[in-house]
Short mmCIF file of C-alpha atoms in Angstrom, two decimals:
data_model
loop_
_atom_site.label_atom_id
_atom_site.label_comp_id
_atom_site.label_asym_id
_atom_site.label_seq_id
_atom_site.Cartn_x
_atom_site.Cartn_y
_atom_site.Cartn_z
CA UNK A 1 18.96 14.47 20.61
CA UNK A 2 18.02 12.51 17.42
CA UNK A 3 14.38 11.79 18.46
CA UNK A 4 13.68 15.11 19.23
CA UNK A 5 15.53 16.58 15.59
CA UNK A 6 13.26 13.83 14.26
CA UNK A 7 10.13 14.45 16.27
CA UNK A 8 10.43 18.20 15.25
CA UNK A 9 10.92 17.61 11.48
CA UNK A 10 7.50 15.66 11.90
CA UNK A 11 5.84 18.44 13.24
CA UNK A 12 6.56 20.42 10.71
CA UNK A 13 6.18 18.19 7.54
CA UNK A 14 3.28 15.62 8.59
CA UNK A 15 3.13 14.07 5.71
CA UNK A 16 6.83 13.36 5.30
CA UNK A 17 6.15 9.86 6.43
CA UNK A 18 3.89 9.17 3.90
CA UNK A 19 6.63 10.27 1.15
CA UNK A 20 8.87 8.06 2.63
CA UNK A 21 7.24 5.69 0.15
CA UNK A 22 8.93 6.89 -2.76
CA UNK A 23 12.15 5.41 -1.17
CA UNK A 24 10.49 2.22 -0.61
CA UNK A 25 9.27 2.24 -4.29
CA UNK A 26 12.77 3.14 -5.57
CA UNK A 27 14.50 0.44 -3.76
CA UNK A 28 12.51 -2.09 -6.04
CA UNK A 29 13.04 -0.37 -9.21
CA UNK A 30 16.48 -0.40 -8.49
CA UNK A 31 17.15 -4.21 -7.56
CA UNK A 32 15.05 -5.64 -9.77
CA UNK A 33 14.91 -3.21 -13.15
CA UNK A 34 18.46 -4.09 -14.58
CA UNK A 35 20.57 -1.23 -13.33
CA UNK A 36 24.40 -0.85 -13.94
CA UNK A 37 24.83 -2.32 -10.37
CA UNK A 38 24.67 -5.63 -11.46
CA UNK A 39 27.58 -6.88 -13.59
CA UNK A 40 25.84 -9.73 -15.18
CA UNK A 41 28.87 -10.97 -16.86
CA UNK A 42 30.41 -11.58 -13.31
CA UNK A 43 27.08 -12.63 -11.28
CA UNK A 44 25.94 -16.61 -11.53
CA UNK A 45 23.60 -17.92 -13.72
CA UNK A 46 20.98 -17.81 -11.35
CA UNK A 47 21.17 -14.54 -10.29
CA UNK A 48 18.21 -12.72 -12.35
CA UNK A 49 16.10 -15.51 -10.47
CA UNK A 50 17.49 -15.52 -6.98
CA UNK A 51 17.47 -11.30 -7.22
CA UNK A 52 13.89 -10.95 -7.53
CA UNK A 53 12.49 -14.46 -6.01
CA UNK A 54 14.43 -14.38 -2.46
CA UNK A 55 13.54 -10.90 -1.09
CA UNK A 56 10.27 -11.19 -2.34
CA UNK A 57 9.77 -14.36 -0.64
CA UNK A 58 10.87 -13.01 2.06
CA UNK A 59 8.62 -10.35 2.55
CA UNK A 60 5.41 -12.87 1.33
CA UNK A 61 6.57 -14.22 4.52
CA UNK A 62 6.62 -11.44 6.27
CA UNK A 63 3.14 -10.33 5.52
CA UNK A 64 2.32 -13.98 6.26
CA UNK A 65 3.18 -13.83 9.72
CA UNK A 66 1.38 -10.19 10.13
CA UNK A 67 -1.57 -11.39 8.99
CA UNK A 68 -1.46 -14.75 11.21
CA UNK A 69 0.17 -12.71 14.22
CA UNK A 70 -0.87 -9.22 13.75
CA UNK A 71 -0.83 -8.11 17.54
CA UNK A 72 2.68 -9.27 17.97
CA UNK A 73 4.13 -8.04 14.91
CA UNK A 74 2.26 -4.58 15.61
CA UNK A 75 3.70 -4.78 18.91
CA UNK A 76 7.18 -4.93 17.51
CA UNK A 77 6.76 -2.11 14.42
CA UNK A 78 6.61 1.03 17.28
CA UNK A 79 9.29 -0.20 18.86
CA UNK A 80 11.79 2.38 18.72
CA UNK A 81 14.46 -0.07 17.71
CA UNK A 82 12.60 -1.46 14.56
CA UNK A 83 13.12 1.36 12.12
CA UNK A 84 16.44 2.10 12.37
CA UNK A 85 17.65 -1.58 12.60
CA UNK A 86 15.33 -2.72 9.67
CA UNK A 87 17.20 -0.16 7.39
CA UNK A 88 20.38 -0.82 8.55
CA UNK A 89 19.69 -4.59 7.82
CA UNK A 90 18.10 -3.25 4.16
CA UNK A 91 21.44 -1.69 3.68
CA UNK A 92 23.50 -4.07 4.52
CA UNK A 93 21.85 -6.78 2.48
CA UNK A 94 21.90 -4.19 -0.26
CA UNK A 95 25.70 -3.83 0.15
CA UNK A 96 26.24 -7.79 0.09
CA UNK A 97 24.04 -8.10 -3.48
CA UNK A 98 26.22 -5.33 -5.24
CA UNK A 99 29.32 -7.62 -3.77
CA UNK A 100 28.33 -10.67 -5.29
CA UNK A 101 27.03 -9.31 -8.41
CA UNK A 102 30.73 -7.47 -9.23
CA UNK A 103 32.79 -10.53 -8.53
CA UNK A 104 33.81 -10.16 -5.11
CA UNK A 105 31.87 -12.83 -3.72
CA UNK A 106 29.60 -15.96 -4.52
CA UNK A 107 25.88 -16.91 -4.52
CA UNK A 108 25.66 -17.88 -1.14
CA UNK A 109 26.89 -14.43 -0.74
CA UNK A 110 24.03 -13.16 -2.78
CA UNK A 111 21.70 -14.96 -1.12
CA UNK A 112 22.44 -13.58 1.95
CA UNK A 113 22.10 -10.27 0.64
CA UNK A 114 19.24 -11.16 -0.68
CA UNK A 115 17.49 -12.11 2.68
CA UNK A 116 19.22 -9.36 4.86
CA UNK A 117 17.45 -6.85 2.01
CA UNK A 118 14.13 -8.46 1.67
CA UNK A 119 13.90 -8.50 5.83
CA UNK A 120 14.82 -4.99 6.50
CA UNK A 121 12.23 -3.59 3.63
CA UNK A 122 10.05 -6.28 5.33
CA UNK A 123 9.39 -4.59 8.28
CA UNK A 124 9.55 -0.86 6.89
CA UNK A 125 7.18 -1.62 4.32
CA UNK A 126 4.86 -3.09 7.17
CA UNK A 127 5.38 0.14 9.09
CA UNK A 128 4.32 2.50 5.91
CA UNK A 129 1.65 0.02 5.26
CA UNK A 130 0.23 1.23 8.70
CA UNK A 131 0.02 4.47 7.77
CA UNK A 132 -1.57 4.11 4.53
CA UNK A 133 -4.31 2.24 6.36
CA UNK A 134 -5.14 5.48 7.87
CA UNK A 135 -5.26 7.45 4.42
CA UNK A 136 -8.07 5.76 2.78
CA UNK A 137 -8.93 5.35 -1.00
CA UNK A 138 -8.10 8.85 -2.03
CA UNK A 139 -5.03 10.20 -0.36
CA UNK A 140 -3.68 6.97 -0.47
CA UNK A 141 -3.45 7.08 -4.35
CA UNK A 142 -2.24 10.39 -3.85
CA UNK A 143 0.78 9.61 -2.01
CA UNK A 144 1.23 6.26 -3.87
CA UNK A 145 1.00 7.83 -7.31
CA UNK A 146 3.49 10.83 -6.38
CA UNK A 147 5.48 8.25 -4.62
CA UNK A 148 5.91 6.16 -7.60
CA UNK A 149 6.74 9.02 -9.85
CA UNK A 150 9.28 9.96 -7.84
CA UNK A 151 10.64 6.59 -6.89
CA UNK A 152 11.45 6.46 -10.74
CA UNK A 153 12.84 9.35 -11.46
CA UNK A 154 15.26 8.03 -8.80
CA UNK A 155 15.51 4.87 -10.87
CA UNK A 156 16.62 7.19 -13.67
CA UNK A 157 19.04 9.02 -11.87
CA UNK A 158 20.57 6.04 -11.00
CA UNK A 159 21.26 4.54 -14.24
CA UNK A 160 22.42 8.14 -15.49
CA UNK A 161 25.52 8.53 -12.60
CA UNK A 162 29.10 6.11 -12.37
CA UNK A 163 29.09 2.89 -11.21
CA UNK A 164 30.33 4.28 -7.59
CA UNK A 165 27.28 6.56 -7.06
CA UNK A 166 25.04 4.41 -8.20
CA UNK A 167 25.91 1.76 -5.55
CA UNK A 168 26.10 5.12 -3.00
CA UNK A 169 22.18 5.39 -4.19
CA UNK A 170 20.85 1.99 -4.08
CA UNK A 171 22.77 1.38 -0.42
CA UNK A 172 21.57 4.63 0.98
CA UNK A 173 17.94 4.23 -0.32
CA UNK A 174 16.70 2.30 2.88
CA UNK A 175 18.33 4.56 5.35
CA UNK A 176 16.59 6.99 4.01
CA UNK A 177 13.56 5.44 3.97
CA UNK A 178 14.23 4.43 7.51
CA UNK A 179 15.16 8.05 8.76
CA UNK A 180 11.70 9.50 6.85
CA UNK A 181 9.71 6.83 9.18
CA UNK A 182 11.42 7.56 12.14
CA UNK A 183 9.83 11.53 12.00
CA UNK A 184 6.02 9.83 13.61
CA UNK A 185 6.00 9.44 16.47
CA UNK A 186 4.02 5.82 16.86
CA UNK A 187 1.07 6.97 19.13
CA UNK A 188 -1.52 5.75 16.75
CA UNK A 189 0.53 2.46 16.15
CA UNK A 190 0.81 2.11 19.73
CA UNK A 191 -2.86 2.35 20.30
CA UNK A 192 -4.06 0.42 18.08
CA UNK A 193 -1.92 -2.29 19.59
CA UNK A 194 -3.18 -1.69 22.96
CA UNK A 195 -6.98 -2.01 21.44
CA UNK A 196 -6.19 -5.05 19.62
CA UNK A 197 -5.41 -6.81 22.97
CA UNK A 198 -8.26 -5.55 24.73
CA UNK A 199 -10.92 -5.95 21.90
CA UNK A 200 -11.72 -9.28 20.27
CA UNK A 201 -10.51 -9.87 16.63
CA UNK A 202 -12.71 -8.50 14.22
CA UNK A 203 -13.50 -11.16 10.90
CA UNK A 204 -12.07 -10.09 7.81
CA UNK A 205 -14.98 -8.69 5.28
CA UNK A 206 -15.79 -11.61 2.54
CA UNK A 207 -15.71 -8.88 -0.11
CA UNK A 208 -11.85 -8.49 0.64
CA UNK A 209 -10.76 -12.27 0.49
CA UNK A 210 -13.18 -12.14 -3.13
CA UNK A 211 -10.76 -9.53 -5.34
CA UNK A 212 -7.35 -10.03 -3.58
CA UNK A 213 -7.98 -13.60 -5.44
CA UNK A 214 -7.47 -11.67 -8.44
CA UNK A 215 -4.65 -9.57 -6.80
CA UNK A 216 -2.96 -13.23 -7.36
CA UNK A 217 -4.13 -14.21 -9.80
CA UNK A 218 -2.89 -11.17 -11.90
CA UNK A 219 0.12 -11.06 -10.66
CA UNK A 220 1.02 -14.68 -11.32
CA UNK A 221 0.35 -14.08 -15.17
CA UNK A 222 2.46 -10.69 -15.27
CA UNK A 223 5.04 -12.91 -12.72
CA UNK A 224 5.24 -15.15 -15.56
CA UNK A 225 4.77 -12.49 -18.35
CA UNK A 226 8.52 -11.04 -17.29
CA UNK A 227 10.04 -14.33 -17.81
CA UNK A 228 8.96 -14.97 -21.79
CA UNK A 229 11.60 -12.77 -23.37
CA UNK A 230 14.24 -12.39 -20.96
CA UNK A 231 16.70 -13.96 -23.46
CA UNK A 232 15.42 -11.43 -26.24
CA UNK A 233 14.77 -7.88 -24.35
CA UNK A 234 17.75 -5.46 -24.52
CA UNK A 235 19.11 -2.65 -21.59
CA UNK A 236 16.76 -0.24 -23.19
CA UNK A 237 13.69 -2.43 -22.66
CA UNK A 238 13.95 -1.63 -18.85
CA UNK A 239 13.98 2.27 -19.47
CA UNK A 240 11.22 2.63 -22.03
CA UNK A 241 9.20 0.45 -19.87
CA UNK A 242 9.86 2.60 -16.78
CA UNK A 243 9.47 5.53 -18.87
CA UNK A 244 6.00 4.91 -19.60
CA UNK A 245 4.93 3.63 -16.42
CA UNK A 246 6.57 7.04 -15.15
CA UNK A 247 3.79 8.79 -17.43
CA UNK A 248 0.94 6.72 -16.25
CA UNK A 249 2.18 7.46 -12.30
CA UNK A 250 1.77 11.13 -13.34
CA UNK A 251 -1.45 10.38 -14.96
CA UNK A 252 -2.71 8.99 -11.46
CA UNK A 253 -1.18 11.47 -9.68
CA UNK A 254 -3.01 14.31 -11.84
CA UNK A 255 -6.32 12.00 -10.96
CA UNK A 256 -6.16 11.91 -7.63
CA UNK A 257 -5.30 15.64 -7.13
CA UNK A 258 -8.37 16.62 -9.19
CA UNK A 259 -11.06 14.61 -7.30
CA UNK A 260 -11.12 10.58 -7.11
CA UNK A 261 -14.59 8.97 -7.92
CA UNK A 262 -14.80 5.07 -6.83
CA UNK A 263 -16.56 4.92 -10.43
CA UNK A 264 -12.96 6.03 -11.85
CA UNK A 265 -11.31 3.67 -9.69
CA UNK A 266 -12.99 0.58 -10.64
CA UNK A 267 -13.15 1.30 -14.09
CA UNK A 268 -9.05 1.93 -13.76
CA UNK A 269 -9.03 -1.24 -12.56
CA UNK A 270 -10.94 -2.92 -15.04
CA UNK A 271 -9.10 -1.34 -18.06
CA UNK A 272 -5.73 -2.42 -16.47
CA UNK A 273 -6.75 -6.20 -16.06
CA UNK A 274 -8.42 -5.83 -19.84
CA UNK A 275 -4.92 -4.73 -21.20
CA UNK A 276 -3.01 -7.30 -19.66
CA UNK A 277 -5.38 -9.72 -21.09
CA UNK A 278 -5.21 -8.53 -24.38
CA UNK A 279 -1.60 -8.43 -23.91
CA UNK A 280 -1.22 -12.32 -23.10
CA UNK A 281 -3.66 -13.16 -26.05
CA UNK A 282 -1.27 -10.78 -28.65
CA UNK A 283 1.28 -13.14 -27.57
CA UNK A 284 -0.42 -16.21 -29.23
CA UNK A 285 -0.13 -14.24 -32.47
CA UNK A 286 3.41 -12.44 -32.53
CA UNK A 287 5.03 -14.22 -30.47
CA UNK A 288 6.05 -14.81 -26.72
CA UNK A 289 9.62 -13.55 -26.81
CA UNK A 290 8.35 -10.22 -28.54
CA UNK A 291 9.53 -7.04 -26.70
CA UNK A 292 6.39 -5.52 -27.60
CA UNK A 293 4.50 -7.48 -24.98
CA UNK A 294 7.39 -6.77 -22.32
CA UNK A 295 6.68 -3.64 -22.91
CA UNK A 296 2.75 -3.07 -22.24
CA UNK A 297 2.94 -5.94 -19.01
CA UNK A 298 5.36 -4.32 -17.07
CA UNK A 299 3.96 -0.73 -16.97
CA UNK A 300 0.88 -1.84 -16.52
CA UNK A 301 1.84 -4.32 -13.68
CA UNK A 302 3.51 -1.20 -11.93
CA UNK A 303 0.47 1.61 -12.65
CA UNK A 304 -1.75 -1.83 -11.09
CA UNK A 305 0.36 -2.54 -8.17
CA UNK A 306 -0.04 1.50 -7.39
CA UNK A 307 -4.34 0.55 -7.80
CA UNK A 308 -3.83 -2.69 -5.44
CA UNK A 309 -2.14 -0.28 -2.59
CA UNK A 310 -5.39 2.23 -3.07
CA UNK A 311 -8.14 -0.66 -3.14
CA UNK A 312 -6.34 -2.22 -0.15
CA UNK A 313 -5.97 0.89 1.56
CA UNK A 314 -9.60 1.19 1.06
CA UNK A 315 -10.62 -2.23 2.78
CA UNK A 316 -8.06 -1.57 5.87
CA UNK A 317 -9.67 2.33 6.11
CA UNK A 318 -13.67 0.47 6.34
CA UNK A 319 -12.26 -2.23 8.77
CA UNK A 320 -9.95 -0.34 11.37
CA UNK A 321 -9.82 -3.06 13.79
CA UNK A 322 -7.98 -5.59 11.20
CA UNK A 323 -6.36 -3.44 9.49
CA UNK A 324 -2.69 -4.57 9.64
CA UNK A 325 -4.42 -8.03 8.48
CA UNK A 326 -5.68 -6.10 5.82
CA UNK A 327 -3.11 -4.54 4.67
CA UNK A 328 -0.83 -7.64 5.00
CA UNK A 329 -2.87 -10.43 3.18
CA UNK A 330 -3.28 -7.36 0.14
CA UNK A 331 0.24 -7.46 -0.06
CA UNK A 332 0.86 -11.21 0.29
CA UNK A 333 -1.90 -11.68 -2.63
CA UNK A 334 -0.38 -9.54 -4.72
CA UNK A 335 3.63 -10.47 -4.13
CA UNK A 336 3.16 -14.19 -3.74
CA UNK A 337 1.27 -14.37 -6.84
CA UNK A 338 4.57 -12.31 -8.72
CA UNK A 339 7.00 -14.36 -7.06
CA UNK A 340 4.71 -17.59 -7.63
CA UNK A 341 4.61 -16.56 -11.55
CA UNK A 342 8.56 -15.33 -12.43
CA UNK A 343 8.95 -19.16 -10.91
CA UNK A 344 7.18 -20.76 -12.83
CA UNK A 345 8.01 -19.03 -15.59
CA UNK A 346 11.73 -18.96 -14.71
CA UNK A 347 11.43 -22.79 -14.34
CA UNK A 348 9.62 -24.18 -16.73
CA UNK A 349 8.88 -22.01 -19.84
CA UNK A 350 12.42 -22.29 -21.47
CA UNK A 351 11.18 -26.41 -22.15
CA UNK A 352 7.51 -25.45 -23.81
CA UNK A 353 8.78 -22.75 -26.27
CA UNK A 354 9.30 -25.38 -28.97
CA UNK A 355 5.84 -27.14 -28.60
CA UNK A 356 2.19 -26.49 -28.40
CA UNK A 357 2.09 -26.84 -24.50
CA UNK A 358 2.98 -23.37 -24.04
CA UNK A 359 0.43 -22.00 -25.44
CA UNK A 360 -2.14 -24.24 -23.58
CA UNK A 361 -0.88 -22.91 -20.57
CA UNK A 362 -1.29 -19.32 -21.63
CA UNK A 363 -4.98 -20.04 -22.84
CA UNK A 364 -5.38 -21.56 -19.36
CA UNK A 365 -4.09 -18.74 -17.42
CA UNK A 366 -5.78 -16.29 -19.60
CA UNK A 367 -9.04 -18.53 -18.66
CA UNK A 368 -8.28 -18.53 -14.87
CA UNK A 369 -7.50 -14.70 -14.78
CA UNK A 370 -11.12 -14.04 -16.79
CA UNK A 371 -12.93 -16.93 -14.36
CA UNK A 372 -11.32 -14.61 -11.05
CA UNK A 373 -12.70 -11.46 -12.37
CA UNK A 374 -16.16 -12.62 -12.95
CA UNK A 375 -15.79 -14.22 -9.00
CA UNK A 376 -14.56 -10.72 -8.05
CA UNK A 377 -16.90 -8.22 -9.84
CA UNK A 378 -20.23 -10.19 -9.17
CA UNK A 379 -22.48 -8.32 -6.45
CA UNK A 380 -19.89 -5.33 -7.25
CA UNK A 381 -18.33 -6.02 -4.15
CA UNK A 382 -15.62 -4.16 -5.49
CA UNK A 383 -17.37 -1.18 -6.35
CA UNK A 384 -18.93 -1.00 -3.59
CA UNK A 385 -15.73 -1.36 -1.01
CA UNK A 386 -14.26 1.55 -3.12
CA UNK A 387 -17.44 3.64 -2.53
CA UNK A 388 -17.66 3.60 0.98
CA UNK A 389 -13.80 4.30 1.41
CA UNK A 390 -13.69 6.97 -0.72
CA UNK A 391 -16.89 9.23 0.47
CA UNK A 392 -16.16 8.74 3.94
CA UNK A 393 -14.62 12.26 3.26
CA UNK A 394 -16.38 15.84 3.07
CA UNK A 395 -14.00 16.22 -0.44
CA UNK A 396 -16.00 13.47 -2.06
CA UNK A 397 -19.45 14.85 -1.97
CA UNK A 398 -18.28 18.40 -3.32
CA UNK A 399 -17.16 15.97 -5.99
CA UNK A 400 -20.59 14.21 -6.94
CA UNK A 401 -21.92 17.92 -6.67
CA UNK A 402 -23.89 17.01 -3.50
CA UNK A 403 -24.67 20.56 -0.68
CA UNK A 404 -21.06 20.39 1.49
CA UNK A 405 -22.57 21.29 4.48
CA UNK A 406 -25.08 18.67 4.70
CA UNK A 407 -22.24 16.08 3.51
CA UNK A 408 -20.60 17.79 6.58
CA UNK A 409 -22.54 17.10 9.03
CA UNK A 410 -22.88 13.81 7.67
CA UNK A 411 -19.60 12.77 7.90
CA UNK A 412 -19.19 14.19 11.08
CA UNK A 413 -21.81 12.02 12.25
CA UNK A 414 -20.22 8.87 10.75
CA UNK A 415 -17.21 9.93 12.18
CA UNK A 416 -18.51 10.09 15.84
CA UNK A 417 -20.46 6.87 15.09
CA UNK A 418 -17.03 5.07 14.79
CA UNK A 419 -15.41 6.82 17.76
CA UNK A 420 -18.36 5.42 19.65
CA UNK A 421 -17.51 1.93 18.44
CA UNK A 422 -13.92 2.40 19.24
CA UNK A 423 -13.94 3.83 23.05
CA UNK A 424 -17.24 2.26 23.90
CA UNK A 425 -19.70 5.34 24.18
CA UNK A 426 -22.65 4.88 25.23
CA UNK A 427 -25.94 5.94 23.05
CA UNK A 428 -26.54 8.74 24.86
CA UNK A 429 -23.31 9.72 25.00
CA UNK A 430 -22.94 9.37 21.24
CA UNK A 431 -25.87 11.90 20.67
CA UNK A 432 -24.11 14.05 22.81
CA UNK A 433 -20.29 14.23 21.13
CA UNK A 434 -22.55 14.16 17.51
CA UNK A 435 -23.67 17.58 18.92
CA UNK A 436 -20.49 18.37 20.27
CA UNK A 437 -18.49 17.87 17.18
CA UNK A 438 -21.07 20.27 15.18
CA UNK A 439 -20.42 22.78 17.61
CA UNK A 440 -23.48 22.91 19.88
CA UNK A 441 -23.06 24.64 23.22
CA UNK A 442 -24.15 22.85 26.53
CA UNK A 443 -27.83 24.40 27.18
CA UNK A 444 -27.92 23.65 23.66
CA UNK A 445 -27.62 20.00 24.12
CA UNK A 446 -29.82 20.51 27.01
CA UNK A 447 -32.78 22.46 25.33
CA UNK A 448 -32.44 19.69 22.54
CA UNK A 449 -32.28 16.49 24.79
CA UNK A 450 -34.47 17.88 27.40
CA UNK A 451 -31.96 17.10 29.99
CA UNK A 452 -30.96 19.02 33.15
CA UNK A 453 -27.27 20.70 32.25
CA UNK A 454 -25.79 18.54 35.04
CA UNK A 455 -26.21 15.53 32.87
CA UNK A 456 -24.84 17.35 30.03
CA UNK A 457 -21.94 17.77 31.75
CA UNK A 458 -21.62 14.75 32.97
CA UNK A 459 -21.88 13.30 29.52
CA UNK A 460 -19.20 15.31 28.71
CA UNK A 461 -16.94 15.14 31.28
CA UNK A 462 -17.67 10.96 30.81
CA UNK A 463 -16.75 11.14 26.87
CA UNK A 464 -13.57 13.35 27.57
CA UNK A 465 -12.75 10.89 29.77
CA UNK A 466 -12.95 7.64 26.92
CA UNK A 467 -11.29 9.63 24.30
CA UNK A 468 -8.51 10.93 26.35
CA UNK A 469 -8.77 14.82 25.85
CA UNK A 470 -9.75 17.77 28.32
CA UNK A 471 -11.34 20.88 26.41
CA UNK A 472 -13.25 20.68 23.25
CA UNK A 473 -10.75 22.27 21.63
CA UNK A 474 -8.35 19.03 22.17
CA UNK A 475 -11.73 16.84 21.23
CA UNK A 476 -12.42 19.12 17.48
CA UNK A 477 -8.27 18.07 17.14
CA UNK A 478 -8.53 14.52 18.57
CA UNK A 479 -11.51 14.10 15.66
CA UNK A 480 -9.81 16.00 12.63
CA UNK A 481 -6.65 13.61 13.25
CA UNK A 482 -9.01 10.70 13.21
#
């Protein structure tokens, strides 16, 4: 009874799936953004640390393993078991942090939160990551952007209610999340598992392994960024940070709806790494501990991590046979190199405050930062990645003001080109779905290809076959869903 309530809630709202991120989103704004949950009087001395290092450790690991293992941890995302168990886990380990936070319990008891939260989101932020693989550049900034703005507005809404609602919220977060994923139904997971056992692996582009150095490497300064003025940086530093970042998630959203470029995107990306920079180098002059360079770092760390999810989504969406190892080695970049940094910083920045190492070390990691986006931008492998992703879709040429219909046409062909690749047509029988998917007749194939209409149909018949559909009214639908 619940699948099917599910499965026809899915039919209805397709994209309610790809919302689901805004629950994902608001789970981490709500563990690791200060909210009244967490009685700090009450909690250990370690606590800030172990609430933000341990479940993102855990899912660094977790993207590990996909990456390394990507057929078996595929295997194990449609299962129909996975989603609800994963939130229930989330939920549970939610349950156990708010415990030991208020007093009820110990660290070890907060560590196990910890892990039972950052395992659960583990495996439903692998599953969502699977489905923005199939977005590409634009619609996945779309959702990602909307996502976000929504995911803190939630954030607000928690810190607004009692105590007791609030911990209602941040427990019931991951259910949700969990009961929004299970409304797919897992056919295109589920093939895509069944071609990666059949099909050797595919290498992953060099272009890809080039900027998700910087992925890291940004996120290890920010990662370390968050730790300069935790001593210094009120409650209300949290909510005007979040309270800008909410106006630069609107500010995406707004971009994407109007028409994404790849030349916007880069140049996004280039103006976010230049303000972080600039940010690291103001705090040689006013100061480390200075809440206006809390301020600055952390929005722009969240309106970047929303960029990283479109740029990745990008490289998965150009490489569909690795794209779970795409997807998951973006994310590991990007997470190891925060958890990597709020160590470091955690661990060792307290002892250079009062001598001139510390700022060595931020001159170096300004240097290293600079020295990764030279590596990265060179050839404008970037750019280009960005490019490809984002006018593989008719919306993109109406954009640069190129004729639709030949941009039509031309897409369609690229899109049959792929098929091809995917189900193993032949040549011929690529030139004849290319003429099929424009909408040519069969003695119009046959006048065209000079071919008796026996061999058209066979062709046909041979290509419904591969793709799995019966009518060319199933193959127009198989093709728009791809």
């Amino acid at each position: 009874m619940r699948k099917s309530v599910f499965a026809e809630v899915g039919k209805r709202w397709p994209n309610l799936q790809l919302l689901s991120f805004t629950f994902l989103l608001a789970w981490v704004y709500l563990a690791f953004y200060g909210n009244p949950w967490i009685d700090w009087s009450l909690a250990s001395e370690r606590a800030p640390l172990l609430i933000f290092v341990v479940p993102n450790s855990v899912s660094v690991a977790a993207f590990l393993l996909c990456f390394l293992f990507q057929k078996h941890v595929c295997a194990m995302l449609y299962r129909r078991w996975t989603i609800p168990l994963a939130g229930c886990i989330a939920a549970l380990g939610d349950l156990l942090m708010v415990l030991s936070t208020q007093g009820a319990g110990s660290e070890q008891l907060l560590i196990a939160g910890c892990l039972a939260a950052g395992a659960g989101t583990s495996l439903l932020t692998l599953r969502l990551a699977y489905l923005l693989s199939e977005q590409g550049a634009r619609r996945t900034l779309l959702f990602v952007a909307v996502s976000s703005s929504l995911a803190l507005l939630v954030w607000f809404l928690g810190i607004g209610v009692p105590f007791g609602y609030s911990v209602v919220l941040f427990v019931a977060v991951p259910l949700l999340l969990s009961a929004l994923l299970l409304t797919g139904s897992g056919s295109s997971l589920r093939k895509y598992c069944q071609k990666l056992q059949n099909d050797p692996p595919e290498a992953v582009p060099h272009d890809f392994w080039r900027f998700s150095i910087v992925f890291c490497l940004f996120a290890l300064i920010t990662g370390i960024t968050k730790t300069m003025f935790s001593e210094s940086t009120g409650f209300d530093y949290p909510q005007i940070t979040l309270f800008w970042a909410l106006i630069g998630c609107m500010v995406l959203t707004c971009v994407a709806a109007l028409g994404l470029s790849y030349r916007l995107v880069e140049r996004m990306y280039y103006l976010l790494t230049f303000c972080v920079v600039i940010a690291v180098l103001v705090s040689l002059v006013i100061g480390a501990d200075s809440p206006l360079l809390f301020i600055p770092v952390n929005m722009l760390y969240i309106v970047f991590d929303i960029i990283s999810w479109c740029l990745i989504a990008a490289a998965a969406y150009q490489h569909r046979g690795i794209r779970m190892k795409i997807m998951a080695f973006g994310r590991f970049s990007f997470i190891g190199g925060t958890v990597l940094g709020y160590t470091i910083g955690y661990s060792f920045l307290p002892s250079l405050y009062d001598n001139g190492i510390f700022l060595i070390c931020i001159i170096v990691a300004v240097m290293l930062l600079v020295a990764g986006i030279t590596l990265v931008f060179s050839n404008r492998s970037l750019a280009n990645l960005v490019e490809s992703a984002v006018n593989d879709s008719p919306e993109a040429y109406e954009h640069e003001g190129i004729d639709f219909e030949k941009a039509r046409q031309e897409h369609l062909r690229n899109l049959c080109e792929r098929m091809a690749a995917e189900y193993s047509l032949s040549n011929r029988e690529l030139t004849v779905l290319i003429m099929l998917a424009r909408g040519r007749s069969n003695r119009d194939i046959r006048d065209e290809l000079l071919i008796s209409i026996n061999t058209v149909r066979a062709h046909v018949q041979s290509i419904y076959g591969k793709l799995g559909v019966h009518s060319r009214s199933e193959l127009a639908a198989f093709l728009e869903n791809s």
